[in-house]
Amino acid sequence: MKSSFYKVVSTAALAAIIAGTGAIGATGTVQAASAAEAGQTEQTVNIKNVDKKLVDAALAKLKEYAKGSVSFSKAETTEYNGEAVSLSWQKNGKLAGSVYVKPDGKVVRVYLDLKYAQLNDTLKSKLSSAWKQLYQKTPSGFTSVDVNYLEDGSTDIMAFCNNERITLVDGKVESGGGSLKSMPAAIQKAAAQALSRVGAKAKGSPRIYYSLKPNKKKVYELEYSTNKGNIELEIEETTNRLLGIDLGYLSLIKELGNVSKENPGEETKAIQDKVKSYTLDDLKKSAVKQAKEIMNLDLAGYGAELKDVNTYPYVVFSKKGSPAVKGYFNSKGEFHSFVIEH
């Protein structure tokens, strides 16, 4: 399930492409630099030879989230802001979890893919309370939980209950959402108007998701196949406001995915160079015109700031008293997406 417009390719993968260390082939698959080229090396080691203090530190960290014992089945030395040891284990042939530990015993990363029954009571209670806070109902039971602890001490937890999910960041509810089979008539009408504005006609029914933040209105996220290509919309419940649009067929991701098999590196570099060549004035002028055409959104009088030039370039438009707007552009300087902060 997509929880936002920009999960087609990970930010990290696209960053590598824009920075020049990777490319997307004609099939849309990412051709990233090798670990050695990126300055990273991994080497499998005999887990019996791993310092016991590192294993004990990893197990102690796991107790903050999971109950029961874990037997690590694989160990690798790896580069993670300096040397680290990755201890991991599998379940049913798939990665179930991994813990990165520095030589001094400091745990800097934890990834867990757990079932609800495997969590400790503290985390279970926290998830249940968070679910009630966001959805105003008791969860019927969680099907799976992803836990990510990072070196800066932050923890992201995503729990799934049937077709819905909830995300906690450092113990606080960040967002939720899920998939739906239908949408209200008012949302459907707003979507039809948005498609008409860009001259697109839907091919069949859209895929329907929704997102939800604490004390905010539900936002419907619709993915349409149209005569022009893929289009995604964000529409707010009750107000029926169009909060976001992404013309996927014009996107930078689409361009990078369409480089030829014969000259992928050369064509990717040409796209990279063109994207980085636009001045903020160029982009702002284009955005004001296109936002009006695409979303009936007036950006005149907004300030503009270019962000993430070396990853996934976009422009933030801001004006006192109004929500910020993000605009994403392609190598032609065309804005294919606008999202109003919500």
Short mmCIF file of C-alpha atoms in Angstrom, two decimals:
data_model
loop_
_atom_site.label_atom_id
_atom_site.label_comp_id
_atom_site.label_asym_id
_atom_site.label_seq_id
_atom_site.Cartn_x
_atom_site.Cartn_y
_atom_site.Cartn_z
CA MET A 1 0.00 0.00 0.00
CA LYS A 2 1.26 3.48 -0.84
CA SER A 3 0.99 5.94 2.02
CA SER A 4 2.08 8.94 -0.03
CA PHE A 5 2.79 9.93 -3.64
CA TYR A 6 6.50 9.27 -3.54
CA LYS A 7 6.99 5.61 -2.63
CA VAL A 8 7.44 4.31 -6.16
CA VAL A 9 11.21 4.45 -5.75
CA SER A 10 12.82 4.98 -2.36
CA THR A 11 14.31 8.39 -1.65
CA ALA A 12 17.66 6.73 -1.15
CA ALA A 13 17.56 5.08 -4.56
CA LEU A 14 16.51 8.27 -6.30
CA ALA A 15 19.16 10.21 -4.40
CA ALA A 16 21.78 7.84 -5.80
CA ILE A 17 20.46 8.41 -9.30
CA ILE A 18 20.36 12.21 -9.08
CA ALA A 19 23.78 12.28 -7.40
CA GLY A 20 25.19 10.15 -10.19
CA THR A 21 25.86 6.85 -8.39
CA GLY A 22 23.04 4.87 -9.95
CA ALA A 23 20.53 4.74 -12.80
CA ILE A 24 17.09 3.41 -13.55
CA GLY A 25 17.01 1.01 -16.46
CA ALA A 26 14.42 0.91 -19.19
CA THR A 27 12.38 -1.61 -17.20
CA GLY A 28 12.18 0.75 -14.22
CA THR A 29 14.52 -1.26 -12.01
CA VAL A 30 17.18 0.56 -10.04
CA GLN A 31 20.76 -0.03 -11.13
CA ALA A 32 22.63 1.23 -8.06
CA ALA A 33 26.34 1.48 -7.46
CA SER A 34 27.95 -1.57 -5.92
CA ALA A 35 28.72 -1.55 -2.20
CA ALA A 36 32.42 -1.20 -2.97
CA GLU A 37 31.82 1.77 -5.29
CA ALA A 38 29.73 3.43 -2.60
CA GLY A 39 32.51 2.97 -0.06
CA GLN A 40 30.62 0.25 1.81
CA THR A 41 31.70 -3.34 2.34
CA GLU A 42 29.94 -6.30 3.90
CA GLN A 43 31.64 -9.49 4.91
CA THR A 44 29.96 -12.51 6.44
CA VAL A 45 31.69 -13.77 9.55
CA ASN A 46 31.25 -16.88 11.69
CA ILE A 47 28.68 -15.89 14.26
CA LYS A 48 30.52 -17.95 16.87
CA ASN A 49 33.46 -15.55 16.52
CA VAL A 50 31.43 -12.42 17.30
CA ASP A 51 32.36 -10.77 20.61
CA LYS A 52 29.82 -11.86 23.25
CA LYS A 53 29.39 -8.29 24.49
CA LEU A 54 28.07 -7.29 21.05
CA VAL A 55 25.57 -10.16 21.02
CA ASP A 56 24.48 -9.33 24.59
CA ALA A 57 24.01 -5.65 23.68
CA ALA A 58 21.85 -6.63 20.69
CA LEU A 59 19.72 -8.99 22.78
CA ALA A 60 19.26 -6.37 25.50
CA LYS A 61 17.99 -3.84 22.94
CA LEU A 62 15.58 -6.39 21.49
CA LYS A 63 13.98 -6.88 24.91
CA GLU A 64 12.69 -3.29 24.67
CA TYR A 65 10.35 -4.46 21.92
CA ALA A 66 10.04 -8.25 21.82
CA LYS A 67 9.47 -11.01 24.30
CA GLY A 68 11.14 -14.38 24.27
CA SER A 69 14.60 -15.19 23.01
CA VAL A 70 16.19 -14.75 19.62
CA SER A 71 18.96 -16.82 18.10
CA PHE A 72 20.99 -14.89 15.55
CA SER A 73 21.75 -16.97 12.48
CA LYS A 74 23.98 -14.59 10.52
CA ALA A 75 26.65 -12.01 11.27
CA GLU A 76 28.29 -9.51 8.92
CA THR A 77 30.77 -6.72 9.34
CA THR A 78 29.36 -3.65 7.65
CA GLU A 79 29.83 0.08 7.20
CA TYR A 80 27.23 2.11 9.10
CA ASN A 81 28.70 5.54 9.85
CA GLY A 82 31.80 3.61 10.76
CA GLU A 83 32.41 -0.06 11.37
CA ALA A 84 29.54 -2.13 12.76
CA VAL A 85 28.45 -5.75 13.08
CA SER A 86 25.06 -6.73 11.72
CA LEU A 87 23.40 -9.60 13.57
CA SER A 88 20.30 -11.01 11.90
CA TRP A 89 17.94 -13.96 11.77
CA GLN A 90 15.33 -15.33 9.40
CA LYS A 91 11.89 -16.85 9.71
CA ASN A 92 10.29 -18.90 6.93
CA GLY A 93 13.22 -18.00 4.70
CA LYS A 94 12.72 -14.24 5.10
CA LEU A 95 14.57 -11.62 7.12
CA ALA A 96 12.80 -11.34 10.47
CA GLY A 97 15.12 -8.84 12.11
CA SER A 98 18.57 -7.34 12.31
CA VAL A 99 20.60 -5.39 14.86
CA TYR A 100 23.65 -3.24 14.10
CA VAL A 101 26.18 -2.95 16.91
CA LYS A 102 29.34 -0.82 17.03
CA PRO A 103 32.60 -2.31 18.36
CA ASP A 104 32.05 -0.47 21.67
CA GLY A 105 28.73 -2.25 22.17
CA LYS A 106 26.47 0.64 21.15
CA VAL A 107 23.40 -0.47 19.22
CA VAL A 108 22.84 1.92 16.30
CA ARG A 109 20.08 0.25 14.30
CA VAL A 110 17.31 -2.26 14.88
CA TYR A 111 14.89 -3.61 12.28
CA LEU A 112 12.17 -6.06 13.33
CA ASP A 113 9.29 -7.61 11.41
CA LEU A 114 7.18 -9.14 14.16
CA LYS A 115 3.75 -10.52 14.85
CA TYR A 116 1.75 -8.83 17.58
CA ALA A 117 2.07 -11.89 19.83
CA GLN A 118 5.86 -11.53 19.76
CA LEU A 119 5.84 -8.02 21.25
CA ASN A 120 6.43 -7.34 24.92
CA ASP A 121 3.51 -6.14 27.04
CA THR A 122 4.74 -2.53 27.19
CA LEU A 123 4.78 -2.14 23.42
CA LYS A 124 1.44 -3.94 23.07
CA SER A 125 -0.16 -1.52 25.49
CA LYS A 126 1.37 1.49 23.73
CA LEU A 127 0.08 0.36 20.34
CA SER A 128 -3.43 -0.30 21.62
CA SER A 129 -3.63 3.12 23.27
CA ALA A 130 -2.32 4.83 20.14
CA TRP A 131 -4.88 3.03 17.98
CA LYS A 132 -7.75 4.17 20.24
CA GLN A 133 -6.41 7.74 20.16
CA LEU A 134 -6.27 7.91 16.37
CA TYR A 135 -9.23 5.79 15.30
CA GLN A 136 -11.50 6.23 18.31
CA LYS A 137 -11.97 2.46 18.49
CA THR A 138 -10.26 -0.61 19.89
CA PRO A 139 -8.09 -2.55 17.42
CA SER A 140 -9.42 -5.99 16.55
CA GLY A 141 -5.89 -7.38 16.67
CA PHE A 142 -2.63 -6.49 14.95
CA THR A 143 -1.45 -8.70 12.10
CA SER A 144 2.15 -7.48 11.93
CA VAL A 145 4.45 -4.82 13.37
CA ASP A 146 7.57 -3.22 11.87
CA VAL A 147 9.98 -1.65 14.35
CA ASN A 148 12.87 0.56 13.24
CA TYR A 149 15.31 1.98 15.79
CA LEU A 150 17.95 4.34 14.39
CA GLU A 151 21.32 5.62 15.51
CA ASP A 152 19.99 9.02 16.56
CA GLY A 153 17.84 7.26 19.14
CA SER A 154 14.55 7.65 17.28
CA THR A 155 12.16 4.76 16.88
CA ASP A 156 9.57 4.35 14.13
CA ILE A 157 6.92 1.70 14.65
CA MET A 158 4.30 0.75 12.04
CA ALA A 159 1.55 -1.67 13.06
CA PHE A 160 -1.06 -3.24 10.78
CA CYS A 161 -4.58 -4.34 11.66
CA ASN A 162 -6.36 -5.85 8.66
CA ASN A 163 -6.44 -3.09 6.01
CA GLU A 164 -5.43 -0.28 8.36
CA ARG A 165 -2.15 0.83 9.84
CA ILE A 166 -0.75 3.20 12.43
CA THR A 167 2.70 4.78 12.69
CA LEU A 168 4.33 5.89 15.92
CA VAL A 169 7.47 8.04 16.00
CA ASP A 170 9.26 8.03 19.34
CA GLY A 171 6.14 6.68 21.00
CA LYS A 172 3.78 9.34 19.64
CA VAL A 173 1.12 8.83 17.00
CA GLU A 174 2.33 10.19 13.67
CA SER A 175 -0.29 8.94 11.22
CA GLY A 176 -2.56 6.13 10.14
CA GLY A 177 -4.46 5.02 7.10
CA GLY A 178 -5.53 2.11 5.01
CA SER A 179 -7.19 0.86 1.85
CA LEU A 180 -10.88 1.27 0.96
CA LYS A 181 -13.26 -0.30 -1.52
CA SER A 182 -15.35 2.83 -2.13
CA MET A 183 -15.42 6.58 -1.55
CA PRO A 184 -18.16 9.15 -0.83
CA ALA A 185 -19.95 10.69 -3.82
CA ALA A 186 -18.59 14.14 -2.96
CA ILE A 187 -15.00 12.87 -3.11
CA GLN A 188 -15.72 11.13 -6.40
CA LYS A 189 -17.10 14.38 -7.85
CA ALA A 190 -14.05 16.37 -6.71
CA ALA A 191 -11.78 13.75 -8.28
CA ALA A 192 -13.67 13.91 -11.59
CA GLN A 193 -13.26 17.70 -11.64
CA ALA A 194 -9.53 17.38 -10.98
CA LEU A 195 -9.07 14.90 -13.82
CA SER A 196 -11.12 17.07 -16.17
CA ARG A 197 -8.91 20.07 -15.40
CA VAL A 198 -5.87 18.25 -16.80
CA GLY A 199 -7.79 16.74 -19.70
CA ALA A 200 -7.67 13.18 -18.41
CA LYS A 201 -10.30 10.45 -18.48
CA ALA A 202 -10.23 7.60 -15.98
CA LYS A 203 -9.84 4.03 -17.18
CA GLY A 204 -11.86 1.99 -14.71
CA SER A 205 -12.08 2.57 -10.96
CA PRO A 206 -9.18 4.01 -8.96
CA ARG A 207 -7.32 2.34 -6.15
CA ILE A 208 -8.51 4.03 -2.98
CA TYR A 209 -6.51 4.67 0.17
CA TYR A 210 -6.82 7.13 2.97
CA SER A 211 -4.47 8.79 5.44
CA LEU A 212 -5.25 10.16 8.87
CA LYS A 213 -3.32 12.33 11.32
CA PRO A 214 -4.24 13.19 14.91
CA ASN A 215 -6.85 15.98 15.07
CA LYS A 216 -6.94 16.24 11.27
CA LYS A 217 -9.52 15.36 8.65
CA LYS A 218 -9.26 12.13 6.71
CA VAL A 219 -7.56 12.51 3.33
CA TYR A 220 -8.49 10.23 0.43
CA GLU A 221 -5.57 9.15 -1.75
CA LEU A 222 -6.71 8.00 -5.18
CA GLU A 223 -4.63 6.31 -7.86
CA TYR A 224 -6.10 6.55 -11.36
CA SER A 225 -5.13 4.96 -14.64
CA THR A 226 -6.11 7.45 -17.35
CA ASN A 227 -5.83 8.02 -21.08
CA LYS A 228 -2.80 10.21 -20.32
CA GLY A 229 -1.11 7.94 -17.82
CA ASN A 230 -1.12 7.44 -14.07
CA ILE A 231 -2.52 10.28 -11.95
CA GLU A 232 -2.74 10.42 -8.15
CA LEU A 233 -4.97 12.74 -6.14
CA GLU A 234 -5.31 13.72 -2.50
CA ILE A 235 -8.74 15.04 -1.48
CA GLU A 236 -9.77 16.12 2.02
CA GLU A 237 -12.90 14.68 3.57
CA THR A 238 -15.87 17.04 4.25
CA THR A 239 -14.22 20.06 2.58
CA ASN A 240 -13.60 18.06 -0.64
CA ARG A 241 -10.50 20.21 -1.25
CA LEU A 242 -7.90 18.97 -3.70
CA LEU A 243 -4.76 18.87 -1.55
CA GLY A 244 -2.43 17.12 -3.95
CA ILE A 245 -2.01 15.97 -7.51
CA ASP A 246 0.73 13.98 -9.19
CA LEU A 247 0.80 13.57 -12.96
CA GLY A 248 2.93 10.44 -12.89
CA TYR A 249 3.38 10.36 -16.65
CA LEU A 250 5.35 13.65 -16.43
CA SER A 251 7.39 12.76 -13.36
CA LEU A 252 11.14 12.68 -12.96
CA ILE A 253 10.85 9.06 -11.89
CA LYS A 254 9.11 8.24 -15.16
CA GLU A 255 11.87 9.97 -17.14
CA LEU A 256 14.61 8.11 -15.32
CA GLY A 257 12.75 4.86 -15.88
CA ASN A 258 12.62 5.43 -19.63
CA VAL A 259 16.33 5.77 -20.38
CA SER A 260 17.45 3.43 -23.12
CA LYS A 261 19.21 0.13 -22.60
CA GLU A 262 21.92 1.22 -25.04
CA ASN A 263 22.99 4.45 -23.26
CA PRO A 264 21.48 4.43 -19.75
CA GLY A 265 24.41 6.19 -18.06
CA GLU A 266 24.70 8.95 -20.63
CA GLU A 267 20.98 9.63 -20.73
CA THR A 268 20.66 9.55 -16.94
CA LYS A 269 23.49 12.08 -16.61
CA ALA A 270 21.80 14.36 -19.14
CA ILE A 271 18.64 14.28 -17.03
CA GLN A 272 20.63 14.92 -13.85
CA ASP A 273 22.40 17.92 -15.37
CA LYS A 274 19.18 19.40 -16.73
CA VAL A 275 17.36 19.06 -13.40
CA LYS A 276 20.18 20.86 -11.61
CA SER A 277 20.40 23.63 -14.23
CA TYR A 278 17.16 25.44 -13.37
CA THR A 279 17.30 28.58 -11.25
CA LEU A 280 14.76 29.24 -8.54
CA ASP A 281 13.35 32.12 -10.59
CA ASP A 282 12.84 29.78 -13.56
CA LEU A 283 11.04 27.25 -11.40
CA LYS A 284 8.89 29.77 -9.56
CA LYS A 285 7.66 31.32 -12.82
CA SER A 286 6.75 27.89 -14.18
CA ALA A 287 5.09 26.81 -10.92
CA VAL A 288 2.79 29.84 -10.67
CA LYS A 289 1.45 29.15 -14.16
CA GLN A 290 1.11 25.39 -13.77
CA ALA A 291 -0.37 25.39 -10.25
CA LYS A 292 -3.18 27.56 -11.55
CA GLU A 293 -3.77 25.23 -14.50
CA ILE A 294 -3.44 21.93 -12.66
CA MET A 295 -4.99 22.70 -9.26
CA ASN A 296 -6.61 26.12 -9.61
CA LEU A 297 -4.07 27.08 -6.97
CA ASP A 298 -2.77 30.67 -6.89
CA LEU A 299 0.91 30.74 -5.87
CA ALA A 300 1.41 34.43 -6.74
CA GLY A 301 2.84 36.20 -3.73
CA TYR A 302 4.38 33.05 -2.28
CA GLY A 303 8.06 32.83 -1.39
CA ALA A 304 10.01 29.90 -2.82
CA GLU A 305 12.87 27.72 -1.63
CA LEU A 306 14.61 24.96 -3.57
CA LYS A 307 15.12 21.76 -1.57
CA ASP A 308 17.04 18.47 -1.93
CA VAL A 309 18.83 19.42 -5.13
CA ASN A 310 21.03 16.32 -4.89
CA THR A 311 18.28 13.87 -3.95
CA TYR A 312 14.73 14.44 -5.21
CA PRO A 313 14.58 18.16 -6.07
CA TYR A 314 11.42 20.08 -5.16
CA VAL A 315 10.36 23.63 -4.34
CA VAL A 316 8.60 24.73 -1.16
CA PHE A 317 6.24 27.68 -1.61
CA SER A 318 5.23 29.58 1.50
CA LYS A 319 3.16 32.61 2.47
CA LYS A 320 2.24 33.91 5.91
CA GLY A 321 -1.16 32.66 6.97
CA SER A 322 -1.31 29.94 4.31
CA PRO A 323 -0.20 26.28 4.35
CA ALA A 324 3.06 25.52 2.58
CA VAL A 325 2.97 23.90 -0.85
CA LYS A 326 5.52 21.45 -2.26
CA GLY A 327 6.07 21.32 -5.99
CA TYR A 328 7.99 18.57 -7.79
CA PHE A 329 9.41 19.10 -11.27
CA ASN A 330 11.01 17.14 -14.09
CA SER A 331 14.00 17.73 -16.41
CA LYS A 332 11.91 19.97 -18.65
CA GLY A 333 11.25 22.31 -15.73
CA GLU A 334 7.59 21.24 -15.70
CA PHE A 335 5.84 20.75 -12.39
CA HIS A 336 4.13 17.38 -12.38
CA SER A 337 3.05 17.47 -8.74
CA PHE A 338 1.80 19.91 -6.10
CA VAL A 339 0.94 18.98 -2.53
CA ILE A 340 -0.62 21.39 0.00
CA GLU A 341 0.62 20.83 3.55
CA HIS A 342 -1.97 19.14 5.71
#
